[in-house]
């Protein structure tokens, strides 16, 4: 008969694995990447309502967390449901504001669930990647523009700046704490130290060139344009200036700042200062991949290899910035202002020391248990106690099975965001214009009717399809949008948000 003590030990390990699974719930076994692959496949097939249904089906009741509302807000935006998109983004923003309050009052509470040290990072409450926290405020501003509410767009533009400042402060402290904790525990701190990790996917030139992983030139350039449209040149200048700092060497950004005073002094000349916001692709996915992590244990310094999972990104795809042509002849200057693909890589590189520290803690516990069982098995062999060896073998098997079942990297990230955003800008005569946008997926065409001093024209291309729905202009402007000559297989509707500064500012109070 198997030694009861060792058999009981094996049973306890099995029960511990079962308890960990119960603690993690479905979240530990869900594969978010695969779920969103199915959802986004509906998007690129042109079935956004179907994508929303899949998202809602996969996230029921308590599963509707921050990430669900981020994805839902973006999908509703793609479907032209701006009020409902705002509703979802407001819910997400409330969660992020709670995170901000915690960051200000007690940053130690941001470390996450203790369960992640027993199970995996998937059981941590999703707090959002830093660039996502900034982007939700920018997205809300764009939704408010889409319904003609420039004042509320201004409010949320301002929030992006405040959020960036808080993130910078919080992360500076956390990075120091993680580094010191890793040094105390002897944990590896760089993803370059993980044997076989695809380092080249994170160290792409575009990611290395970023100032940080959360600021983006789109938010600041849009701030400059909105402030300028509302007649606030002193606030517009810092927005343009920060956009230049984040994306240096782009003529459109520099010209926007250099010509600001001249534009602010212009009388109504019958033209419309038109900003095209062209969004292409989808944000990259994180995938869980297993690696053998060597852990030194015991007084003899024995190395135990434990299977550990880390998030990885696929290789970066080639990108060509879209070109905008108006009335088949007029080229409009453009600038690539948001590279979510590069930001996702920079953000993951910045997160890896914390991810590695938590993974090391889990792996060290498993390695220590394996070491102890191996030591007792060796002792049993010396004493010819086969029953002890069998009990330890069962315990070791239980530990390995539990590790395989539970160990999985966190794949959650806001997938429906565009991979890239380019802005184009020009002063166009008021009236109807034919616009063509050439992208790597092909050309899409539409007509716009410009009727005010300023306009934002938002365009989204994903999977060769053009998604955007009509927005509402701010009275007294009279914006119209029509579907003209869409690309083959595309759903072509342009969103125009207009503001007539010359006739509306006198009767409006700027908050």
Coordinates of C-alpha atoms in Angstrom, one line a residue:
X1 CA 0.0 0.0 0.0
X2 CA 1.2 3.5 -0.8
X3 CA 2.6 5.4 2.1
X4 CA -0.5 7.2 3.5
X5 CA 1.5 10.4 4.3
X6 CA 2.8 10.8 0.8
X7 CA -0.4 9.8 -0.8
X8 CA -2.2 12.4 1.3
X9 CA 0.4 15.0 0.2
X10 CA -0.3 14.2 -3.4
X11 CA -4.1 14.4 -2.8
X12 CA -3.6 17.8 -1.1
X13 CA -1.7 19.0 -4.2
X14 CA -4.6 17.9 -6.4
X15 CA -7.1 19.6 -4.2
X16 CA -5.0 22.8 -4.2
X17 CA -5.0 22.8 -8.0
X18 CA -8.8 22.3 -8.0
X19 CA -9.2 25.1 -5.5
X20 CA -7.0 27.4 -7.6
X21 CA -9.2 26.6 -10.6
X22 CA -12.3 27.4 -8.6
X23 CA -10.7 30.7 -7.4
X24 CA -9.8 31.7 -10.9
X25 CA -13.2 30.7 -12.3
X26 CA -13.8 30.8 -16.0
X27 CA -11.4 33.8 -16.4
X28 CA -8.4 31.6 -15.9
X29 CA -9.3 29.3 -18.8
X30 CA -10.9 31.8 -21.2
X31 CA -8.8 32.7 -24.2
X32 CA -9.6 36.3 -24.8
X33 CA -7.5 36.4 -28.0
X34 CA -9.5 33.7 -29.6
X35 CA -12.8 35.2 -28.6
X36 CA -11.9 38.6 -30.1
X37 CA -10.5 36.9 -33.2
X38 CA -14.1 35.6 -33.8
X39 CA -15.6 39.0 -33.0
X40 CA -13.3 41.0 -35.2
X41 CA -13.7 38.6 -38.1
X42 CA -17.3 39.8 -38.1
X43 CA -16.1 43.3 -38.3
X44 CA -13.8 42.8 -41.3
X45 CA -16.7 40.9 -43.0
X46 CA -18.8 44.0 -42.6
X47 CA -21.1 42.6 -40.0
X48 CA -20.6 45.0 -37.0
X49 CA -24.0 44.3 -35.4
X50 CA -23.0 40.6 -35.5
X51 CA -19.7 41.4 -33.9
X52 CA -21.5 43.2 -31.1
X53 CA -23.7 40.2 -30.5
X54 CA -20.7 37.9 -30.2
X55 CA -19.0 40.3 -27.8
X56 CA -22.1 40.4 -25.6
X57 CA -22.5 36.7 -25.7
X58 CA -18.9 36.1 -24.6
X59 CA -19.3 38.6 -21.7
X60 CA -22.3 38.0 -19.6
X61 CA -23.1 39.4 -16.2
X62 CA -20.0 39.7 -14.0
X63 CA -17.7 39.3 -17.0
X64 CA -18.6 42.7 -18.3
X65 CA -15.6 44.5 -17.0
X66 CA -13.6 47.6 -18.2
X67 CA -12.4 45.8 -21.3
X68 CA -15.9 44.7 -22.4
X69 CA -17.1 48.3 -22.3
X70 CA -14.0 49.5 -24.2
X71 CA -14.6 47.0 -27.0
X72 CA -18.4 47.7 -26.9
X73 CA -17.8 51.4 -27.2
X74 CA -15.5 51.0 -30.2
X75 CA -17.8 48.6 -32.0
X76 CA -20.8 50.8 -31.5
X77 CA -18.7 53.7 -32.8
X78 CA -17.9 51.6 -35.9
X79 CA -21.7 51.0 -36.3
X80 CA -22.4 54.7 -36.1
X81 CA -24.2 54.4 -32.8
X82 CA -22.5 57.4 -31.2
X83 CA -24.8 58.0 -28.2
X84 CA -24.6 54.3 -27.3
X85 CA -20.9 54.3 -27.9
X86 CA -20.6 57.2 -25.4
X87 CA -22.7 55.2 -22.9
X88 CA -20.2 52.3 -23.0
X89 CA -17.2 54.6 -22.9
X90 CA -18.7 56.5 -19.9
X91 CA -18.9 53.2 -18.0
X92 CA -15.3 52.4 -18.9
X93 CA -14.2 55.9 -18.0
X94 CA -15.8 55.7 -14.6
X95 CA -13.7 52.6 -13.9
X96 CA -10.5 54.4 -15.0
X97 CA -11.4 57.4 -12.8
X98 CA -11.7 55.0 -9.9
X99 CA -8.2 53.8 -10.8
X100 CA -7.0 57.4 -10.8
X101 CA -8.4 58.0 -7.3
X102 CA -6.7 54.9 -6.0
X103 CA -3.5 56.0 -7.7
X104 CA -3.7 59.3 -5.9
X105 CA -4.7 58.1 -2.5
X106 CA -3.2 54.6 -2.1
X107 CA -1.0 53.4 -5.1
X108 CA -0.1 50.2 -3.2
X109 CA -3.6 48.9 -4.0
X110 CA -2.9 48.9 -7.7
X111 CA -0.7 45.8 -7.5
X112 CA -3.7 43.6 -8.2
X113 CA -5.1 40.3 -6.8
X114 CA -3.1 38.0 -4.6
X115 CA -4.7 35.2 -6.6
X116 CA -2.5 36.0 -9.6
X117 CA 0.4 34.8 -7.6
X118 CA -1.3 31.4 -7.2
X119 CA -3.0 31.1 -10.5
X120 CA -2.1 33.5 -13.4
X121 CA -2.4 37.1 -14.3
X122 CA -5.8 36.5 -15.9
X123 CA -7.5 36.6 -12.5
X124 CA -6.2 40.2 -11.9
X125 CA -8.9 42.9 -12.3
X126 CA -8.3 44.4 -15.7
X127 CA -7.2 48.0 -15.1
X128 CA -6.4 48.8 -18.7
X129 CA -3.1 49.4 -20.5
X130 CA -1.9 52.9 -20.0
X131 CA -2.4 54.0 -23.6
X132 CA -6.0 52.6 -23.4
X133 CA -6.7 54.8 -20.4
X134 CA -5.7 57.9 -22.5
X135 CA -7.4 56.7 -25.7
X136 CA -10.8 56.2 -24.0
X137 CA -10.9 60.0 -23.2
X138 CA -9.8 60.7 -26.8
X139 CA -12.5 58.4 -28.1
X140 CA -15.2 60.1 -26.0
X141 CA -14.0 63.5 -27.4
X142 CA -14.4 62.1 -30.9
X143 CA -17.9 60.7 -30.2
X144 CA -19.0 64.1 -28.8
X145 CA -17.7 65.7 -32.0
X146 CA -19.7 63.1 -33.9
X147 CA -22.9 64.3 -32.3
X148 CA -22.0 68.0 -32.7
X149 CA -21.1 68.6 -29.0
X150 CA -17.8 70.5 -29.3
X151 CA -18.0 71.8 -25.7
X152 CA -18.0 68.3 -24.2
X153 CA -15.3 67.2 -26.7
X154 CA -13.2 70.0 -25.3
X155 CA -13.8 68.7 -21.7
X156 CA -12.6 65.2 -22.6
X157 CA -9.6 66.5 -24.6
X158 CA -8.5 68.3 -21.5
X159 CA -8.9 65.0 -19.5
X160 CA -6.4 63.3 -21.7
X161 CA -3.7 65.7 -20.6
X162 CA -4.4 65.3 -16.9
X163 CA -4.5 61.5 -17.3
X164 CA -1.2 61.4 -19.0
X165 CA 0.4 63.4 -16.1
X166 CA -1.0 61.0 -13.5
X167 CA 0.2 57.9 -15.4
X168 CA 3.7 59.3 -15.6
X169 CA 3.8 59.9 -11.9
X170 CA 2.4 56.5 -10.9
X171 CA 4.6 54.5 -13.3
X172 CA 7.8 56.2 -12.3
X173 CA 7.3 55.0 -8.7
X174 CA 6.1 51.5 -9.7
X175 CA 9.1 50.8 -12.0
X176 CA 11.5 51.6 -9.1
X177 CA 9.5 49.4 -6.7
X178 CA 9.4 46.5 -9.2
X179 CA 13.1 46.7 -9.9
X180 CA 14.0 46.7 -6.2
X181 CA 11.6 43.8 -5.4
X182 CA 13.1 41.8 -8.3
X183 CA 16.6 42.4 -7.1
X184 CA 15.6 41.2 -3.6
X185 CA 14.0 38.0 -4.9
X186 CA 16.7 37.3 -7.6
X187 CA 14.1 37.4 -10.3
X188 CA 15.0 38.2 -13.9
X189 CA 14.0 41.7 -15.0
X190 CA 14.3 41.8 -18.8
X191 CA 12.4 39.8 -21.4
X192 CA 15.8 39.4 -23.1
X193 CA 16.7 36.9 -20.3
X194 CA 13.8 34.6 -21.2
X195 CA 15.3 31.9 -23.4
X196 CA 13.5 31.8 -26.8
X197 CA 11.5 35.0 -26.2
X198 CA 10.9 36.8 -29.6
X199 CA 12.8 40.0 -28.6
X200 CA 12.6 41.4 -32.1
X201 CA 8.8 41.8 -31.8
X202 CA 9.2 44.4 -29.0
X203 CA 12.4 46.1 -30.1
X204 CA 11.1 47.4 -33.4
X205 CA 12.5 50.9 -34.3
X206 CA 9.0 52.5 -34.1
X207 CA 8.5 51.3 -30.5
X208 CA 12.0 52.2 -29.4
X209 CA 11.5 55.7 -30.8
X210 CA 8.4 56.4 -28.7
X211 CA 8.8 58.8 -25.8
X212 CA 6.7 56.5 -23.6
X213 CA 4.0 53.9 -24.0
X214 CA 0.9 56.0 -23.4
X215 CA 1.1 59.5 -25.0
X216 CA 0.1 59.9 -28.6
X217 CA 0.2 62.8 -31.0
X218 CA -3.4 62.2 -32.2
X219 CA -4.8 63.2 -28.8
X220 CA -2.7 66.4 -28.7
X221 CA -3.2 67.4 -32.3
X222 CA -6.9 66.9 -32.0
X223 CA -6.8 69.1 -28.9
X224 CA -5.0 71.8 -30.9
X225 CA -7.6 71.6 -33.6
X226 CA -10.6 71.7 -31.3
X227 CA -9.2 74.6 -29.2
X228 CA -8.4 76.5 -32.4
X229 CA -11.9 75.9 -33.8
X230 CA -13.3 77.2 -30.6
X231 CA -11.2 80.4 -30.8
X232 CA -8.8 79.4 -28.0
X233 CA -5.4 79.9 -29.7
X234 CA -3.4 80.0 -26.5
X235 CA -4.6 76.5 -25.6
X236 CA -4.3 75.2 -29.2
X237 CA -0.5 76.0 -29.4
X238 CA 0.5 73.6 -26.6
X239 CA -1.5 70.8 -28.2
X240 CA 0.3 71.3 -31.5
X241 CA 3.6 71.6 -29.8
X242 CA 3.2 68.4 -27.8
X243 CA 2.1 66.6 -31.0
X244 CA 5.4 67.7 -32.7
X245 CA 7.4 66.5 -29.7
X246 CA 5.8 63.1 -29.9
X247 CA 6.0 62.8 -33.7
X248 CA 8.9 65.0 -34.8
X249 CA 9.8 65.8 -38.4
X250 CA 6.3 65.9 -39.8
X251 CA 5.6 69.0 -41.8
X252 CA 1.9 69.1 -41.3
X253 CA 2.3 69.2 -37.5
X254 CA 4.9 72.0 -37.7
X255 CA 2.9 74.0 -40.2
X256 CA -0.2 73.7 -37.9
X257 CA 1.7 75.4 -35.1
X258 CA 3.6 77.9 -37.3
X259 CA 0.5 79.1 -39.0
X260 CA -1.8 79.3 -35.9
X261 CA -1.6 83.0 -35.3
X262 CA -2.3 83.8 -39.0
X263 CA -5.3 81.5 -39.1
X264 CA -6.7 82.9 -35.8
X265 CA -6.6 86.4 -37.3
X266 CA -8.3 85.4 -40.6
X267 CA -11.8 86.8 -41.3
X268 CA -14.3 84.4 -42.8
X269 CA -13.0 83.8 -46.3
X270 CA -15.6 81.2 -47.3
X271 CA -13.3 78.3 -46.8
X272 CA -13.5 75.4 -44.3
X273 CA -10.4 74.3 -42.3
X274 CA -10.9 70.5 -42.7
X275 CA -9.3 67.9 -40.6
X276 CA -9.4 64.3 -41.9
X277 CA -8.8 61.6 -39.3
X278 CA -8.1 58.3 -41.1
X279 CA -7.9 55.2 -39.0
X280 CA -6.6 51.9 -40.5
X281 CA -6.3 48.3 -39.3
X282 CA -6.8 46.7 -35.9
X283 CA -4.7 46.8 -32.8
X284 CA -2.3 43.8 -32.4
X285 CA -3.2 40.8 -30.2
X286 CA -1.3 39.4 -27.3
X287 CA -0.8 35.7 -27.3
X288 CA 0.2 33.4 -24.5
X289 CA 3.4 31.4 -25.2
X290 CA 5.1 28.8 -22.9
X291 CA 8.9 29.0 -22.1
X292 CA 11.1 27.0 -19.9
X293 CA 12.2 29.1 -17.0
X294 CA 15.2 28.0 -14.9
X295 CA 14.8 28.5 -11.2
X296 CA 17.7 27.9 -8.7
X297 CA 16.5 26.1 -5.6
X298 CA 17.9 24.2 -2.5
X299 CA 21.2 24.5 -0.7
X300 CA 22.9 22.6 -3.6
X301 CA 21.8 25.4 -6.1
X302 CA 20.0 22.9 -8.3
X303 CA 18.3 24.3 -11.4
X304 CA 14.6 23.3 -11.8
X305 CA 13.1 24.1 -15.2
X306 CA 9.5 25.2 -14.9
X307 CA 7.1 25.9 -17.8
X308 CA 6.1 29.5 -17.6
X309 CA 3.8 31.6 -19.9
X310 CA 4.5 35.1 -21.1
X311 CA 2.5 37.3 -23.5
X312 CA 4.0 37.8 -27.0
X313 CA 3.2 39.9 -30.0
X314 CA 3.5 38.7 -33.6
X315 CA 5.9 40.4 -36.0
X316 CA 5.0 43.9 -37.0
X317 CA 3.4 44.2 -40.4
X318 CA 4.6 46.7 -43.0
X319 CA 2.6 49.9 -43.0
X320 CA 2.0 52.5 -45.6
X321 CA 0.4 55.8 -44.6
X322 CA -2.8 56.6 -46.5
X323 CA -3.0 59.5 -49.0
X324 CA -5.9 61.9 -49.3
X325 CA -6.9 63.4 -52.6
X326 CA -9.7 66.0 -52.9
X327 CA -11.6 66.5 -56.2
X328 CA -9.3 64.0 -58.0
X329 CA -6.4 66.5 -58.1
X330 CA -5.7 68.3 -54.8
X331 CA -3.4 66.4 -52.5
X332 CA -3.8 67.2 -48.8
X333 CA -0.9 67.2 -46.5
X334 CA -0.9 64.4 -43.9
X335 CA 0.9 63.1 -40.8
X336 CA 1.0 59.7 -39.2
X337 CA 0.1 60.7 -35.6
X338 CA -0.9 57.4 -33.9
X339 CA 0.8 54.1 -34.1
X340 CA -1.1 51.8 -31.7
X341 CA 0.9 48.8 -33.0
X342 CA 4.1 50.4 -31.8
X343 CA 2.6 51.6 -28.6
X344 CA 1.3 48.1 -27.8
X345 CA 4.9 46.8 -28.2
X346 CA 6.4 49.6 -26.1
X347 CA 3.7 49.1 -23.4
X348 CA 4.3 45.3 -23.2
X349 CA 8.1 45.9 -22.9
X350 CA 7.4 48.3 -20.1
X351 CA 5.1 45.8 -18.4
X352 CA 7.4 42.8 -18.7
X353 CA 9.4 43.4 -15.5
X354 CA 6.2 43.3 -13.4
X355 CA 4.9 40.3 -15.4
X356 CA 8.2 38.5 -14.9
X357 CA 8.2 39.2 -11.2
X358 CA 4.8 37.7 -10.7
X359 CA 5.6 34.8 -12.9
X360 CA 8.8 34.2 -11.1
X361 CA 7.0 34.1 -7.8
X362 CA 4.6 31.5 -9.1
X363 CA 7.3 29.5 -10.8
X364 CA 9.6 29.6 -7.7
X365 CA 6.9 28.0 -5.6
X366 CA 6.3 25.3 -8.1
X367 CA 10.1 24.7 -8.5
X368 CA 10.5 24.5 -4.7
X369 CA 7.7 21.9 -4.5
X370 CA 9.3 19.9 -7.3
X371 CA 12.7 20.1 -5.7
X372 CA 11.4 18.8 -2.4
X373 CA 9.6 15.9 -4.0
X374 CA 12.6 15.0 -6.2
X375 CA 14.7 15.1 -3.0
X376 CA 12.4 12.8 -1.2
X377 CA 12.2 10.5 -4.2
X378 CA 16.0 10.2 -4.2
X379 CA 15.9 9.5 -0.5
X380 CA 13.3 6.8 -1.1
X381 CA 15.4 5.1 -3.7
X382 CA 18.3 5.0 -1.4
X383 CA 16.1 3.3 1.2
X384 CA 14.4 1.1 -1.4
X385 CA 11.0 2.5 -0.4
X386 CA 9.0 2.1 -3.6
X387 CA 5.8 3.1 -1.9
X388 CA 7.2 6.4 -1.0
X389 CA 8.5 6.9 -4.5
X390 CA 5.1 6.2 -5.9
X391 CA 3.4 8.7 -3.6
X392 CA 5.9 11.3 -4.5
X393 CA 5.6 10.5 -8.2
X394 CA 1.8 11.1 -8.0
X395 CA 2.4 14.3 -6.1
X396 CA 4.9 15.5 -8.7
X397 CA 2.4 14.6 -11.5
X398 CA -0.4 16.5 -9.8
X399 CA 1.9 19.5 -9.4
X400 CA 2.9 19.4 -13.1
X401 CA -0.7 18.9 -14.3
X402 CA -1.9 21.8 -12.2
X403 CA 0.8 24.0 -13.5
X404 CA 0.0 23.1 -17.1
X405 CA -3.7 23.8 -16.6
X406 CA -3.3 27.0 -14.7
X407 CA -0.3 28.6 -16.3
X408 CA -1.3 31.1 -19.0
X409 CA -0.3 34.6 -19.8
X410 CA -2.8 37.5 -19.8
X411 CA -3.9 38.2 -23.4
X412 CA -6.4 40.9 -22.6
X413 CA -6.0 44.2 -24.6
X414 CA -8.3 46.6 -26.4
X415 CA -8.3 44.8 -29.8
X416 CA -10.8 46.9 -31.8
X417 CA -8.7 50.1 -31.7
X418 CA -7.2 51.0 -35.1
X419 CA -3.6 50.0 -35.6
X420 CA -2.7 53.4 -37.1
X421 CA -4.2 56.9 -37.4
X422 CA -3.1 59.5 -40.0
X423 CA -4.5 63.1 -40.1
X424 CA -4.7 65.2 -43.2
X425 CA -5.7 68.8 -43.2
X426 CA -6.5 71.5 -45.8
X427 CA -8.5 74.7 -46.3
X428 CA -11.2 73.8 -48.7
X429 CA -13.9 75.9 -50.3
X430 CA -17.3 75.3 -48.8
X431 CA -19.6 73.0 -50.8
X432 CA -19.5 69.4 -52.0
X433 CA -16.1 67.7 -52.6
X434 CA -15.2 64.3 -53.8
X435 CA -12.6 62.7 -51.4
X436 CA -10.5 59.6 -52.2
X437 CA -8.4 57.9 -49.5
X438 CA -5.7 55.5 -50.8
X439 CA -4.8 52.8 -48.3
X440 CA -2.8 49.5 -48.4
X441 CA -6.2 47.8 -48.6
X442 CA -7.2 49.8 -51.7
X443 CA -8.9 53.1 -52.4
X444 CA -12.2 54.3 -50.9
X445 CA -14.2 57.3 -52.1
X446 CA -17.0 59.5 -50.7
X447 CA -18.4 63.0 -51.0
X448 CA -18.5 65.6 -48.2
X449 CA -20.5 68.7 -48.0
X450 CA -18.5 71.4 -46.1
X451 CA -20.7 74.2 -44.8
X452 CA -18.8 75.8 -41.9
X453 CA -15.5 77.3 -40.9
X454 CA -14.1 74.1 -39.3
X455 CA -14.9 70.4 -39.9
X456 CA -13.6 67.0 -38.7
X457 CA -14.1 64.2 -41.2
X458 CA -13.5 60.8 -39.6
X459 CA -12.8 57.7 -41.6
X460 CA -12.1 54.1 -40.5
X461 CA -10.8 51.4 -42.8
X462 CA -10.5 47.8 -41.5
X463 CA -10.2 44.7 -43.6
X464 CA -10.6 46.6 -46.8
X465 CA -13.9 48.1 -45.6
X466 CA -14.7 51.7 -44.7
X467 CA -16.7 52.2 -41.5
X468 CA -18.0 55.5 -40.3
X469 CA -21.6 56.8 -39.9
X470 CA -23.0 60.4 -40.2
X471 CA -22.3 62.7 -37.3
X472 CA -24.4 65.7 -36.3
X473 CA -23.0 69.2 -37.0
X474 CA -23.3 71.9 -34.4
X475 CA -26.0 74.5 -35.4
X476 CA -26.0 76.7 -37.3
X477 CA -23.9 74.7 -39.7
X478 CA -25.8 72.4 -42.1
X479 CA -23.6 69.3 -42.7
X480 CA -24.7 66.5 -45.0
X481 CA -23.0 63.3 -45.9
X482 CA -23.8 60.9 -48.7
X483 CA -22.6 57.5 -50.0
X484 CA -20.8 58.1 -53.3
X485 CA -18.9 55.4 -55.2
X486 CA -17.8 53.2 -52.4
X487 CA -14.9 50.8 -53.0
X488 CA -15.9 47.3 -54.1
X489 CA -17.3 45.4 -51.1
X490 CA -17.1 48.4 -48.8
X491 CA -19.7 50.2 -46.7
X492 CA -18.8 53.8 -47.4
X493 CA -20.3 56.5 -45.1
X494 CA -18.4 59.5 -44.0
X495 CA -18.8 61.3 -40.7
X496 CA -18.6 65.1 -40.8
X497 CA -18.6 67.2 -37.6
X498 CA -18.7 70.9 -38.4
X499 CA -18.4 74.1 -36.4
X500 CA -19.1 77.6 -37.7
X501 CA -16.9 79.7 -35.4
X502 CA -17.8 83.0 -37.0
X503 CA -21.6 82.7 -36.2
X504 CA -21.8 80.4 -33.2
X505 CA -19.1 81.4 -30.6
X506 CA -20.8 84.7 -29.6
X507 CA -23.9 82.8 -28.3
X508 CA -22.0 79.9 -26.7
X509 CA -20.2 79.7 -23.4
X510 CA -17.0 77.8 -23.5
X511 CA -16.6 75.7 -20.3

